[in-house]
Tab-separated table of C-alpha atoms and ligand atoms in Angstrom:
chain	number	residue	atom	x	y	z
A	1	MET	CA	-18.155	-24.548	-30.754
A	2	GLU	CA	-16.601	-21.368	-32.116
A	3	LYS	CA	-16.964	-18.403	-29.791
A	4	ASP	CA	-18.231	-14.922	-30.790
A	5	THR	CA	-14.806	-13.424	-30.167
A	6	GLN	CA	-11.308	-14.703	-29.368
A	7	LEU	CA	-10.629	-11.959	-26.826
A	8	LEU	CA	-13.162	-9.889	-24.899
A	9	VAL	CA	-11.738	-6.870	-23.052
A	10	ILE	CA	-13.995	-5.349	-20.387
A	11	GLY	CA	-13.200	-1.668	-19.784
A	12	ALA	CA	-11.766	0.764	-22.338
A	13	GLY	CA	-9.373	2.718	-20.095
A	14	PRO	CA	-5.586	2.812	-20.679
A	15	GLY	CA	-5.327	-0.846	-19.622
A	16	GLY	CA	-8.218	-2.099	-21.722
A	17	TYR	CA	-7.564	-0.195	-24.955
A	18	SER	CA	-3.814	-0.973	-24.830
A	19	ALA	CA	-4.628	-4.689	-24.405
A	20	ALA	CA	-7.209	-4.606	-27.211
A	21	PHE	CA	-4.918	-2.838	-29.693
A	22	ALA	CA	-1.919	-5.056	-28.826
A	23	ALA	CA	-3.998	-8.252	-29.198
A	24	ALA	CA	-5.397	-7.058	-32.538
A	25	GLU	CA	-1.829	-6.337	-33.752
A	26	LEU	CA	-0.974	-9.934	-32.810
A	27	GLY	CA	-3.802	-11.213	-35.024
A	28	LEU	CA	-6.611	-11.894	-32.528
A	29	LYS	CA	-10.283	-11.122	-33.122
A	30	VAL	CA	-10.967	-8.607	-30.333
A	31	THR	CA	-14.137	-7.146	-28.793
A	32	LEU	CA	-13.835	-4.208	-26.393
A	33	VAL	CA	-16.746	-3.252	-24.147
A	34	ASP	CA	-17.276	-0.217	-21.919
A	35	LYS	CA	-20.243	1.064	-19.948
A	36	ASN	CA	-19.449	4.498	-21.340
A	37	SER	CA	-20.053	5.213	-25.013
A	38	TYR	CA	-16.471	6.417	-25.470
A	39	LEU	CA	-12.926	5.055	-25.047
A	40	GLY	CA	-10.351	6.377	-22.582
A	41	GLY	CA	-11.642	5.391	-19.128
A	42	VAL	CA	-10.962	7.331	-15.942
A	43	CYS	CA	-7.514	8.470	-17.088
A	44	LEU	CA	-8.735	10.363	-20.125
A	45	HIS	CA	-12.137	11.568	-18.909
A	46	LYS	CA	-11.912	11.954	-15.114
A	47	GLY	CA	-8.260	11.577	-14.161
A	48	CYS	CA	-4.775	12.121	-15.581
A	49	ILE	CA	-5.631	14.172	-18.661
A	50	PRO	CA	-8.101	16.754	-17.272
A	51	SER	CA	-6.027	17.138	-14.091
A	52	LYS	CA	-2.774	17.649	-16.005
A	53	THR	CA	-4.449	20.143	-18.351
A	54	LEU	CA	-5.646	22.225	-15.395
A	55	LEU	CA	-2.304	21.834	-13.603
A	56	HIS	CA	-0.625	23.303	-16.662
A	57	ALA	CA	-2.805	26.418	-16.236
A	58	ALA	CA	-1.919	26.500	-12.517
A	59	LYS	CA	1.804	26.306	-13.347
A	60	LEU	CA	1.557	29.345	-15.637
A	61	ILE	CA	-0.213	31.324	-12.925
A	62	PHE	CA	2.398	30.464	-10.269
A	63	GLU	CA	5.321	31.145	-12.625
A	64	SER	CA	3.928	34.544	-13.553
A	65	GLN	CA	3.609	35.367	-9.832
A	66	ASP	CA	7.193	34.226	-9.089
A	67	ALA	CA	8.667	36.145	-12.030
A	68	GLY	CA	8.237	39.416	-10.112
A	69	GLN	CA	11.271	38.374	-8.062
A	70	TYR	CA	13.532	38.812	-11.084
A	71	GLY	CA	11.906	41.850	-12.559
A	72	LEU	CA	9.115	40.483	-14.729
A	73	ASN	CA	5.909	41.919	-13.381
A	74	PHE	CA	2.670	40.488	-14.691
A	75	THR	CA	-0.703	41.785	-13.627
A	76	LYS	CA	-2.946	39.292	-11.830
A	77	PRO	CA	-4.593	37.127	-14.498
A	78	THR	CA	-8.338	37.271	-14.989
A	79	ILE	CA	-9.727	33.756	-15.070
A	80	ASP	CA	-12.253	32.934	-17.785
A	81	ILE	CA	-13.485	29.693	-16.243
A	82	THR	CA	-15.787	28.905	-19.202
A	83	LYS	CA	-12.887	29.131	-21.658
A	84	LEU	CA	-10.566	27.128	-19.406
A	85	ARG	CA	-13.238	24.429	-19.009
A	86	SER	CA	-13.767	24.344	-22.797
A	87	PHE	CA	-10.008	24.020	-23.355
A	88	LYS	CA	-9.881	21.035	-20.966
A	89	ASP	CA	-12.932	19.460	-22.631
A	90	GLU	CA	-11.399	20.007	-26.064
A	91	VAL	CA	-8.183	18.218	-24.992
A	92	ILE	CA	-10.294	15.232	-23.863
A	93	LYS	CA	-12.309	15.312	-27.100
A	94	LYS	CA	-9.190	15.313	-29.303
A	95	LEU	CA	-7.614	12.368	-27.462
A	96	THR	CA	-10.910	10.440	-27.422
A	97	SER	CA	-11.299	10.786	-31.171
A	98	GLY	CA	-7.674	9.589	-31.558
A	99	LEU	CA	-8.576	6.411	-29.638
A	100	THR	CA	-11.750	5.898	-31.706
A	101	PHE	CA	-9.599	6.129	-34.830
A	102	LEU	CA	-7.100	3.577	-33.449
A	103	CYS	CA	-9.949	1.228	-32.491
A	104	LYS	CA	-11.254	1.243	-36.069
A	105	LYS	CA	-7.732	0.985	-37.492
A	106	HIS	CA	-7.077	-2.147	-35.430
A	107	LYS	CA	-10.495	-3.577	-36.418
A	108	VAL	CA	-11.452	-3.940	-32.755
A	109	THR	CA	-15.235	-4.236	-32.292
A	110	PHE	CA	-16.385	-1.722	-29.664
A	111	ILE	CA	-19.609	-2.380	-27.744
A	112	TYR	CA	-21.199	0.243	-25.501
A	113	GLY	CA	-22.756	-1.479	-22.474
A	114	GLU	CA	-22.150	-2.902	-19.006
A	115	ALA	CA	-20.676	-6.405	-18.951
A	116	SER	CA	-21.333	-9.067	-16.323
A	117	PHE	CA	-20.213	-12.679	-16.386
A	118	ILE	CA	-22.665	-15.523	-17.024
A	119	ASP	CA	-19.853	-18.100	-16.799
A	120	SER	CA	-16.093	-18.295	-17.443
A	121	ASN	CA	-16.566	-17.935	-21.222
A	122	THR	CA	-19.698	-15.793	-21.591
A	123	VAL	CA	-20.751	-12.272	-20.592
A	124	ASN	CA	-24.045	-10.495	-20.746
A	125	ILE	CA	-23.893	-6.896	-21.951
A	126	GLN	CA	-26.678	-4.503	-21.017
A	127	ASN	CA	-27.337	-1.088	-22.448
A	128	ASN	CA	-30.539	0.763	-21.529
A	129	GLY	CA	-32.558	-2.418	-21.285
A	130	ALA	CA	-31.061	-3.929	-24.465
A	131	ASN	CA	-29.291	-7.220	-23.796
A	132	GLN	CA	-26.793	-9.388	-25.616
A	133	ASN	CA	-24.611	-12.340	-24.702
A	134	ILE	CA	-21.062	-12.635	-26.039
A	135	SER	CA	-18.996	-15.805	-25.795
A	136	PHE	CA	-15.204	-15.618	-25.778
A	137	ASP	CA	-12.086	-17.802	-25.595
A	138	LYS	CA	-10.289	-15.405	-23.254
A	139	ALA	CA	-11.278	-12.235	-21.412
A	140	ILE	CA	-9.299	-9.409	-19.832
A	141	ILE	CA	-10.931	-7.501	-16.983
A	142	ALA	CA	-9.826	-3.847	-17.003
A	143	THR	CA	-12.675	-2.125	-15.165
A	144	GLY	CA	-10.467	0.192	-13.117
A	145	SER	CA	-11.324	1.889	-9.842
A	146	ASN	CA	-13.812	4.303	-8.227
A	147	PRO	CA	-13.381	6.974	-5.515
A	148	ILE	CA	-13.914	5.683	-1.964
A	149	LYS	CA	-16.917	7.310	-0.280
A	150	PHE	CA	-16.662	8.770	3.218
A	151	PRO	CA	-19.018	6.872	5.555
A	152	ASN	CA	-22.428	8.624	5.828
A	153	ILE	CA	-21.442	11.445	3.473
A	154	GLU	CA	-22.986	11.465	-0.011
A	155	PHE	CA	-21.358	13.261	-2.944
A	156	ASN	CA	-23.497	16.155	-4.254
A	157	GLU	CA	-23.080	19.635	-5.785
A	158	HIS	CA	-21.301	20.869	-2.619
A	159	ILE	CA	-19.456	17.705	-1.561
A	160	TRP	CA	-17.234	16.776	-4.459
A	161	ASP	CA	-15.291	13.738	-5.588
A	162	SER	CA	-12.364	14.201	-7.988
A	163	THR	CA	-14.719	14.000	-10.989
A	164	SER	CA	-16.833	16.942	-9.765
A	165	ALA	CA	-13.680	18.941	-9.005
A	166	LEU	CA	-12.408	18.313	-12.547
A	167	ALA	CA	-15.723	19.460	-14.025
A	168	LEU	CA	-14.577	22.997	-13.079
A	169	ASN	CA	-18.083	24.369	-12.720
A	170	GLU	CA	-17.061	27.089	-10.264
A	171	ILE	CA	-14.134	28.408	-8.241
A	172	PRO	CA	-15.224	28.260	-4.584
A	173	GLU	CA	-13.959	30.922	-2.207
A	174	ASN	CA	-13.127	28.307	0.444
A	175	LEU	CA	-12.391	24.698	-0.420
A	176	LEU	CA	-11.600	21.898	2.020
A	177	ILE	CA	-9.756	18.875	0.676
A	178	VAL	CA	-10.261	15.755	2.767
A	179	GLY	CA	-7.251	13.477	2.226
A	180	GLY	CA	-3.636	14.532	1.687
A	181	GLY	CA	-2.886	12.049	-1.101
A	182	TYR	CA	-1.670	12.993	-4.568
A	183	ILE	CA	-5.099	13.442	-6.189
A	184	GLY	CA	-6.314	15.837	-3.467
A	185	LEU	CA	-3.070	17.835	-3.509
A	186	GLU	CA	-3.017	18.127	-7.309
A	187	LEU	CA	-6.627	19.324	-7.406
A	188	GLY	CA	-5.994	21.632	-4.451
A	189	THR	CA	-3.066	23.152	-6.380
A	190	VAL	CA	-5.368	23.855	-9.338
A	191	TYR	CA	-8.022	25.564	-7.227
A	192	ALA	CA	-5.456	27.509	-5.177
A	193	ALA	CA	-3.948	28.861	-8.414
A	194	LEU	CA	-7.403	29.824	-9.662
A	195	GLY	CA	-8.021	31.805	-6.463
A	196	SER	CA	-9.670	29.476	-3.905
A	197	LYS	CA	-8.527	29.487	-0.302
A	198	VAL	CA	-7.611	25.793	0.006
A	199	SER	CA	-7.294	23.821	3.252
A	200	VAL	CA	-6.297	20.175	3.576
A	201	VAL	CA	-7.183	17.762	6.328
A	202	GLU	CA	-5.227	14.510	6.639
A	203	LEU	CA	-5.852	11.732	9.142
A	204	THR	CA	-2.252	10.507	9.419
A	205	ASP	CA	0.688	12.495	10.763
A	206	GLU	CA	1.878	13.673	7.336
A	207	ILE	CA	0.498	14.449	3.870
A	208	LEU	CA	1.442	12.027	1.079
A	209	PRO	CA	1.632	9.054	3.445
A	210	GLY	CA	4.055	6.407	2.187
A	211	LEU	CA	6.543	8.905	0.730
A	212	ASP	CA	9.900	9.535	2.419
A	213	SER	CA	9.597	12.439	4.865
A	214	ASP	CA	12.659	14.361	3.551
A	215	LEU	CA	10.979	14.707	0.141
A	216	VAL	CA	7.654	15.729	1.699
A	217	LYS	CA	9.394	18.301	3.933
A	218	ILE	CA	10.774	20.239	0.945
A	219	PHE	CA	7.461	19.991	-0.899
A	220	LYS	CA	5.491	21.164	2.129
A	221	LYS	CA	7.624	24.287	2.551
A	222	ARG	CA	6.221	25.720	-0.679
A	223	LEU	CA	2.786	24.172	-0.272
A	224	LYS	CA	2.380	26.152	2.943
A	225	ASN	CA	2.518	29.357	0.832
A	226	ILE	CA	-0.021	28.035	-1.653
A	227	PHE	CA	-2.546	26.438	0.713
A	228	ALA	CA	-4.272	28.288	3.555
A	229	ASN	CA	-4.086	25.378	6.016
A	230	ILE	CA	-2.656	21.869	6.193
A	231	TRP	CA	-4.113	20.028	9.173
A	232	THR	CA	-2.463	16.648	9.771
A	233	ASN	CA	-3.403	14.166	12.507
A	234	THR	CA	-6.926	15.477	12.055
A	235	LYS	CA	-10.111	13.560	11.428
A	236	LEU	CA	-13.210	14.656	9.537
A	237	LEU	CA	-16.234	13.871	11.703
A	238	LYS	CA	-19.140	15.289	9.718
A	239	VAL	CA	-20.204	17.742	7.056
A	240	GLU	CA	-23.553	19.527	7.283
A	241	LYS	CA	-25.290	22.128	5.138
A	242	SER	CA	-25.126	25.605	6.669
A	243	ALA	CA	-26.325	29.094	5.720
A	244	ASN	CA	-23.002	29.916	3.984
A	245	GLY	CA	-22.272	26.504	2.485
A	246	LEU	CA	-20.996	23.643	4.579
A	247	SER	CA	-20.224	23.310	8.258
A	248	VAL	CA	-17.429	20.817	8.851
A	249	SER	CA	-16.475	19.187	12.187
A	250	LEU	CA	-12.817	18.271	12.577
A	251	GLN	CA	-11.179	16.432	15.457
A	252	ASP	CA	-7.485	16.744	16.257
A	253	LYS	CA	-5.151	14.135	17.807
A	254	GLU	CA	-6.001	15.263	21.350
A	255	GLY	CA	-9.716	14.806	20.646
A	256	LYS	CA	-10.522	18.534	20.413
A	257	ILE	CA	-13.403	19.192	17.998
A	258	THR	CA	-13.639	22.416	15.941
A	259	ASN	CA	-16.302	23.494	13.459
A	260	LYS	CA	-15.330	25.369	10.309
A	261	GLU	CA	-17.210	26.783	7.324
A	262	PHE	CA	-16.407	25.967	3.685
A	263	ASN	CA	-18.176	26.566	0.379
A	264	LYS	CA	-17.191	23.167	-0.990
A	265	VAL	CA	-15.570	19.991	0.320
A	266	LEU	CA	-13.588	17.646	-1.916
A	267	ILE	CA	-13.359	14.100	-0.557
A	268	SER	CA	-10.267	12.382	-1.877
A	269	ILE	CA	-9.491	9.496	0.454
A	270	GLY	CA	-8.424	6.882	-2.050
A	271	ARG	CA	-9.859	4.606	-4.711
A	272	LYS	CA	-11.232	1.077	-4.702
A	273	PRO	CA	-11.367	-1.559	-7.457
A	274	ASP	CA	-14.537	-1.472	-9.596
A	275	VAL	CA	-15.700	-5.092	-9.443
A	276	GLN	CA	-19.318	-4.522	-8.355
A	277	SER	CA	-21.101	-4.991	-11.673
A	278	LEU	CA	-19.041	-7.920	-12.986
A	279	LYS	CA	-20.700	-10.865	-11.156
A	280	LEU	CA	-17.305	-12.505	-10.648
A	281	GLU	CA	-18.966	-15.186	-8.520
A	282	LYS	CA	-20.026	-16.797	-11.835
A	283	THR	CA	-16.315	-17.394	-12.605
A	284	LYS	CA	-13.302	-18.774	-10.715
A	285	VAL	CA	-11.756	-15.274	-10.359
A	286	SER	CA	-10.823	-14.515	-6.755
A	287	LEU	CA	-10.120	-11.267	-4.901
A	288	ASP	CA	-7.489	-10.376	-2.301
A	289	GLU	CA	-8.338	-9.033	1.169
A	290	LYS	CA	-8.589	-5.449	-0.199
A	291	GLY	CA	-10.946	-6.448	-3.031
A	292	PHE	CA	-8.385	-6.368	-5.869
A	293	VAL	CA	-8.470	-9.179	-8.458
A	294	LYS	CA	-5.693	-11.698	-7.787
A	295	THR	CA	-3.388	-12.533	-10.695
A	296	ASN	CA	-0.063	-14.279	-11.267
A	297	ASN	CA	2.808	-12.424	-12.931
A	298	LYS	CA	1.432	-13.396	-16.361
A	299	LEU	CA	-1.681	-11.442	-15.270
A	300	GLN	CA	-3.853	-14.545	-15.350
A	301	THR	CA	-6.520	-14.808	-12.639
A	302	ASN	CA	-7.515	-18.025	-10.874
A	303	ASP	CA	-9.825	-18.632	-13.835
A	304	PRO	CA	-7.741	-19.934	-16.778
A	305	SER	CA	-9.917	-18.036	-19.319
A	306	ILE	CA	-9.682	-14.678	-17.565
A	307	TYR	CA	-6.861	-12.149	-17.139
A	308	ALA	CA	-6.941	-8.876	-15.159
A	309	ILE	CA	-4.967	-5.631	-15.523
A	310	GLY	CA	-4.786	-2.040	-14.305
A	311	ASP	CA	-6.439	-0.470	-11.264
A	312	ILE	CA	-8.543	-3.575	-10.649
A	313	THR	CA	-5.316	-5.374	-9.653
A	314	SER	CA	-3.103	-4.497	-6.684
A	315	GLY	CA	-0.031	-2.262	-6.937
A	316	PRO	CA	0.108	1.411	-7.840
A	317	LEU	CA	-3.080	2.777	-9.443
A	318	LEU	CA	-1.378	4.395	-12.420
A	319	ALA	CA	-2.254	4.620	-16.092
A	320	HIS	CA	1.149	3.482	-17.418
A	321	LYS	CA	1.057	0.412	-15.157
A	322	ALA	CA	-2.349	-0.425	-16.650
A	323	SER	CA	-1.207	-0.018	-20.254
A	324	MET	CA	2.001	-2.039	-19.734
A	325	GLN	CA	-0.039	-4.823	-18.140
A	326	GLY	CA	-2.494	-4.625	-21.055
A	327	ARG	CA	0.256	-5.355	-23.557
A	328	ILE	CA	1.683	-8.207	-21.451
A	329	ALA	CA	-1.739	-9.872	-20.963
A	330	ALA	CA	-2.433	-9.594	-24.715
A	331	GLU	CA	0.932	-11.175	-25.559
A	332	ASN	CA	0.319	-14.084	-23.162
A	333	ILE	CA	-3.143	-14.658	-24.638
A	334	ALA	CA	-1.641	-14.596	-28.148
A	335	GLY	CA	0.690	-17.453	-27.156
A	336	TYR	CA	3.868	-15.652	-26.099
A	337	GLU	CA	5.274	-15.893	-22.585
A	338	GLU	CA	5.623	-12.478	-20.934
A	339	PHE	CA	5.808	-11.510	-17.260
A	340	PHE	CA	4.936	-8.384	-15.309
A	341	ASN	CA	7.841	-8.063	-12.889
A	342	PRO	CA	8.753	-4.364	-12.733
A	343	LYS	CA	11.576	-3.243	-10.461
A	344	ALA	CA	10.610	0.405	-10.708
A	345	ILE	CA	7.251	1.847	-11.737
A	346	PRO	CA	7.665	5.632	-11.880
A	347	ALA	CA	5.050	7.676	-10.017
A	348	CYS	CA	4.742	11.448	-10.419
A	349	ILE	CA	2.835	14.064	-8.498
A	350	TYR	CA	2.342	17.147	-10.662
A	351	THR	CA	2.129	19.700	-7.868
A	352	ASP	CA	4.445	22.685	-7.380
A	353	PRO	CA	7.139	21.495	-6.863
A	354	GLU	CA	6.632	18.095	-8.446
A	355	ILE	CA	7.531	14.843	-6.702
A	356	ALA	CA	8.617	11.792	-8.683
A	357	THR	CA	9.712	8.416	-7.393
A	358	CYS	CA	10.667	5.014	-8.736
A	359	GLY	CA	11.867	1.795	-7.178
A	360	MET	CA	12.251	1.491	-3.466
A	361	SER	CA	11.609	4.263	-0.932
A	362	GLU	CA	13.643	4.495	2.243
A	363	ILE	CA	10.542	3.464	4.195
A	364	GLU	CA	10.252	0.299	2.080
A	365	ALA	CA	13.989	-0.488	2.259
A	366	LYS	CA	13.806	-0.325	6.074
A	367	ILE	CA	10.745	-2.603	6.202
A	368	LYS	CA	12.513	-5.102	3.920
A	369	ASN	CA	15.673	-4.906	6.020
A	370	ILE	CA	17.816	-3.979	3.034
A	371	ASP	CA	21.330	-2.722	3.670
A	372	TYR	CA	21.314	0.592	1.749
A	373	SER	CA	23.032	3.948	1.605
A	374	VAL	CA	21.567	7.276	0.494
A	375	ILE	CA	23.090	9.814	-1.866
A	376	ASN	CA	21.424	13.202	-1.464
A	377	LEU	CA	21.857	15.809	-4.194
A	378	PRO	CA	20.283	19.080	-3.014
A	379	TRP	CA	19.296	21.370	-5.878
A	380	LEU	CA	21.163	24.316	-4.376
A	381	THR	CA	24.089	23.136	-6.492
A	382	SER	CA	22.110	22.591	-9.681
A	383	GLY	CA	22.822	25.237	-12.310
A	384	LYS	CA	19.403	24.745	-13.872
A	385	ALA	CA	17.578	25.056	-10.546
A	386	VAL	CA	19.512	28.228	-9.660
A	387	SER	CA	18.772	29.770	-13.057
A	388	LEU	CA	15.069	29.029	-12.580
A	389	ASP	CA	15.220	30.496	-9.059
A	390	ARG	CA	13.794	27.190	-7.859
A	391	THR	CA	16.437	25.543	-5.703
A	392	ASP	CA	13.723	23.964	-3.532
A	393	GLY	CA	14.575	20.495	-4.764
A	394	LEU	CA	16.333	17.269	-3.835
A	395	THR	CA	17.387	14.191	-5.741
A	396	LYS	CA	17.757	11.213	-3.467
A	397	ILE	CA	19.291	7.964	-4.664
A	398	LEU	CA	19.137	4.721	-2.699
A	399	VAL	CA	21.986	2.308	-3.345
A	400	ASP	CA	22.321	-1.304	-2.242
A	401	THR	CA	25.430	-1.196	-0.030
A	402	LYS	CA	26.771	-4.577	-1.133
A	403	THR	CA	26.081	-4.554	-4.873
A	404	LYS	CA	26.263	-0.744	-5.431
A	405	LYS	CA	23.144	-1.082	-7.607
A	406	ILE	CA	20.602	1.753	-7.599
A	407	ILE	CA	17.449	0.457	-5.924
A	408	GLY	CA	15.315	3.573	-5.581
A	409	VAL	CA	15.123	7.244	-6.505
A	410	GLY	CA	13.006	10.076	-5.124
A	411	ILE	CA	13.030	13.561	-6.587
A	412	VAL	CA	11.289	16.692	-5.412
A	413	GLY	CA	11.616	19.844	-7.479
A	414	VAL	CA	10.369	21.675	-10.554
A	415	GLY	CA	10.319	19.228	-13.494
A	416	ALA	CA	10.954	16.129	-11.327
A	417	SER	CA	8.518	14.161	-13.516
A	418	GLU	CA	10.781	14.716	-16.529
A	419	ILE	CA	13.901	13.426	-14.773
A	420	ILE	CA	12.471	10.250	-13.281
A	421	SER	CA	12.293	8.276	-16.547
A	422	GLY	CA	16.108	8.134	-16.777
A	423	MET	CA	16.273	6.900	-13.193
A	424	THR	CA	13.668	4.220	-13.936
A	425	ILE	CA	15.798	2.945	-16.816
A	426	ALA	CA	18.817	2.809	-14.467
A	427	ILE	CA	16.959	0.655	-11.939
A	428	GLU	CA	15.257	-1.594	-14.504
A	429	ASN	CA	18.658	-2.227	-16.137
A	430	ILE	CA	20.320	-2.938	-12.761
A	431	MET	CA	22.831	-0.120	-13.155
A	432	ASP	CA	25.310	0.640	-10.392
A	433	ILE	CA	26.597	3.935	-9.093
A	434	LYS	CA	30.130	5.292	-9.390
A	435	GLN	CA	31.150	6.698	-6.016
B	1	LIG	P1	-9.955	2.935	-15.937
B	1	LIG	O1	-9.241	4.025	-16.596
B	1	LIG	O2	-10.600	3.199	-14.623
B	1	LIG	O3	-11.040	2.392	-16.952
B	1	LIG	C1	-11.964	1.415	-16.580
B	1	LIG	C2	-13.103	1.421	-17.572
B	1	LIG	O4	-13.929	0.277	-17.290
B	1	LIG	C3	-14.014	2.643	-17.455
B	1	LIG	O5	-14.117	3.276	-18.714
B	1	LIG	C4	-15.365	2.068	-17.002
B	1	LIG	O6	-16.461	2.741	-17.601
B	1	LIG	C5	-15.281	0.628	-17.512
B	1	LIG	N1	-16.117	-0.335	-16.780
B	1	LIG	C6	-16.205	-0.545	-15.439
B	1	LIG	N2	-17.053	-1.580	-15.166
B	1	LIG	C7	-17.501	-2.008	-16.375
B	1	LIG	C8	-18.398	-3.049	-16.766
B	1	LIG	N3	-18.969	-3.869	-15.895
B	1	LIG	N4	-18.659	-3.205	-18.095
B	1	LIG	C9	-18.073	-2.383	-19.015
B	1	LIG	N5	-17.217	-1.401	-18.695
B	1	LIG	C10	-16.929	-1.222	-17.396
B	1	LIG	N6	-2.441	7.956	-13.313
B	1	LIG	C11	-1.253	8.281	-13.832
B	1	LIG	O7	-0.496	7.393	-14.247
B	1	LIG	N7	-0.833	9.587	-13.900
B	1	LIG	C12	-1.608	10.596	-13.458
B	1	LIG	O8	-1.222	11.767	-13.539
B	1	LIG	C13	-2.889	10.292	-12.920
B	1	LIG	N8	-3.701	11.271	-12.483
B	1	LIG	C14	-4.936	10.940	-11.994
B	1	LIG	C15	-5.764	11.972	-11.553
B	1	LIG	C16	-7.021	11.685	-11.038
B	1	LIG	C17	-7.912	12.803	-10.582
B	1	LIG	C18	-7.464	10.318	-10.983
B	1	LIG	C19	-8.834	9.986	-10.455
B	1	LIG	C20	-6.643	9.298	-11.421
B	1	LIG	C21	-5.370	9.591	-11.928
B	1	LIG	N9	-4.502	8.593	-12.357
B	1	LIG	C22	-3.280	8.921	-12.857
B	1	LIG	C23	-4.868	7.159	-12.257
B	1	LIG	C24	-5.349	6.615	-13.610
B	1	LIG	O9	-6.466	7.361	-14.035
B	1	LIG	C25	-5.716	5.155	-13.467
B	1	LIG	O10	-4.619	4.448	-12.933
B	1	LIG	C26	-6.064	4.545	-14.823
B	1	LIG	O11	-7.173	5.191	-15.390
B	1	LIG	C27	-6.383	3.042	-14.647
B	1	LIG	O12	-6.663	2.508	-15.909
B	1	LIG	P2	-7.571	1.220	-16.076
B	1	LIG	O13	-7.525	0.895	-17.527
B	1	LIG	O14	-7.196	0.195	-15.087
B	1	LIG	O15	-9.058	1.662	-15.672
C-alpha cells in the first residue's frame, strides 16, 4: 500500500531541515514535522543564533574598553536592553522566514505537532488535541537535545536555563553560572559585558573539561578579568529563595560549605537527547548507555526504516554536525551510499578570546596511545595579533610522529573560529606538515 509520504523528518532544527531539503532536491516526497510552529530548532531559536548575536554585542563592548590602551577613549556604553532584545529577536525572525521560504521552495510539507511512533512505518501527530496518523517509507529522527536539570532544582524566573538567559529579560547585578562548559561561559561573557558581576562554579578541576589545559590556561587569564569568580572543584549543593534573591550553598574539594547570595542562577550542566515523546519502544530503534540513538555510519538505526541525526545521536552536539548528517541520511534514503566518518569536526567557543578545535586533542591522543608531537605557535610572533594588541593566543598543532600528518589543532585567541576551517580541511584531506 502506498504510504502518505516517502520520507518523514521529525524535528525541524538544522539536522531536520537540512535532511528535508536535501531529500526533496533528490526527488523524494518529504514531510517535516515539529512540535513548534516554526522551523529552525534549538540552534536558531534558543542556541547558536541568539547567543552569537548577543556575543557580537559583548565583543563591541570589550573592544571599546580595550581601545583606551592605544588612545581611543569611548565613554561607557548605555545599554538599551529592550532594543538589544528586539535586535536579537529580529535576527531570529529573518532567518526563520528564510527557512519557511526554502521549505515552500522545496515543496516540503510542514506539519506543526508532536510526533510519536505507532510502529516502524507510522507516526501519530498531536497538536492541541487534534490528531493525525502519517505513514512513511522512511523516517529521520532529528529531535535534538534539552538542557539537563539539576536534581531537586526547578527552572523558574530566578533559576535560569540557557533559554531563559537568552530571553534577555533583565541584566542581574549578580549572576552565578553553574557549569563551566562552553554554553555557560558564552552566556556569562554576554552578561559580564552587559554589566553583571558573573561567577562560575565548576565541579571538576578545570573549566571547559575535555579541552587541553594549555589552551584553557591562556583563555582563563583574560576570563579572570571579565568574571568576578571562577570556582573549580566546587559543588553546588542547593539554591533557596532569600530576601535579596537566591541563597546558594557551595561545597569545595575539602568539604567546606559556604553560602553566597545571587540575583539569578544559570544552570548549564550539559544537554541530553530529546527522545521522551517519541515512543521509540514501538520501533526497533535502540539507545546507547547515555540515551543517545544508536546508528551505523550511514546514520541508520537498528530499525531499517528509521535514521537518526544531530544532537539525538552521540558525538559533539553541534549544529553543523547535525546538518552534515542530515544531508548524508537523505542521500542514503534516496539510494546513494554515503558515510558519516569525519576526521575533524570543528568546534568553536565564541568567548573572549575564542577557542576553536578540530581533530584530536592532546588528551585524546594520549588516551589512544598515539605517538604524536606538538608544534606550538604562540601569538606573540603574529603580526596580526600584535597589531590588534591581542597576543593572548596560541595555535597548537598535533602531528602524527610517524606519518607527519596533522591529526589535531587547537587555537585560542581573537578570531580563532575563523582560522579553524582551514585546519579542518588540512586534517580531512590528510595533509602533512613541513618541518
Ligand atoms: P534541534 O536544533 O534541537 O532541533 C530539534 C527539533 O525537534 C526542535 O525544533 C524540537 O521542537 C523538535 N522536536 C523534538 N521532539 C519532537 C517531537 N516528538 N515531534 C516533533 N518535533 C519534535 N552549535 C553550534 O554548532 N555552534 C554554536 O555556536 C552553538 N551554540 C549553542 C548555544 C546554545 C545556548 C545552545 C543551547 C546550543 C548551541 N549549539 C551550537 C548547539 C546546537 O544548537 C545544536 O547542536 C543543534 O541545534 C542540534 O540540531 P538538531 O537538528 O539535532 O536539533
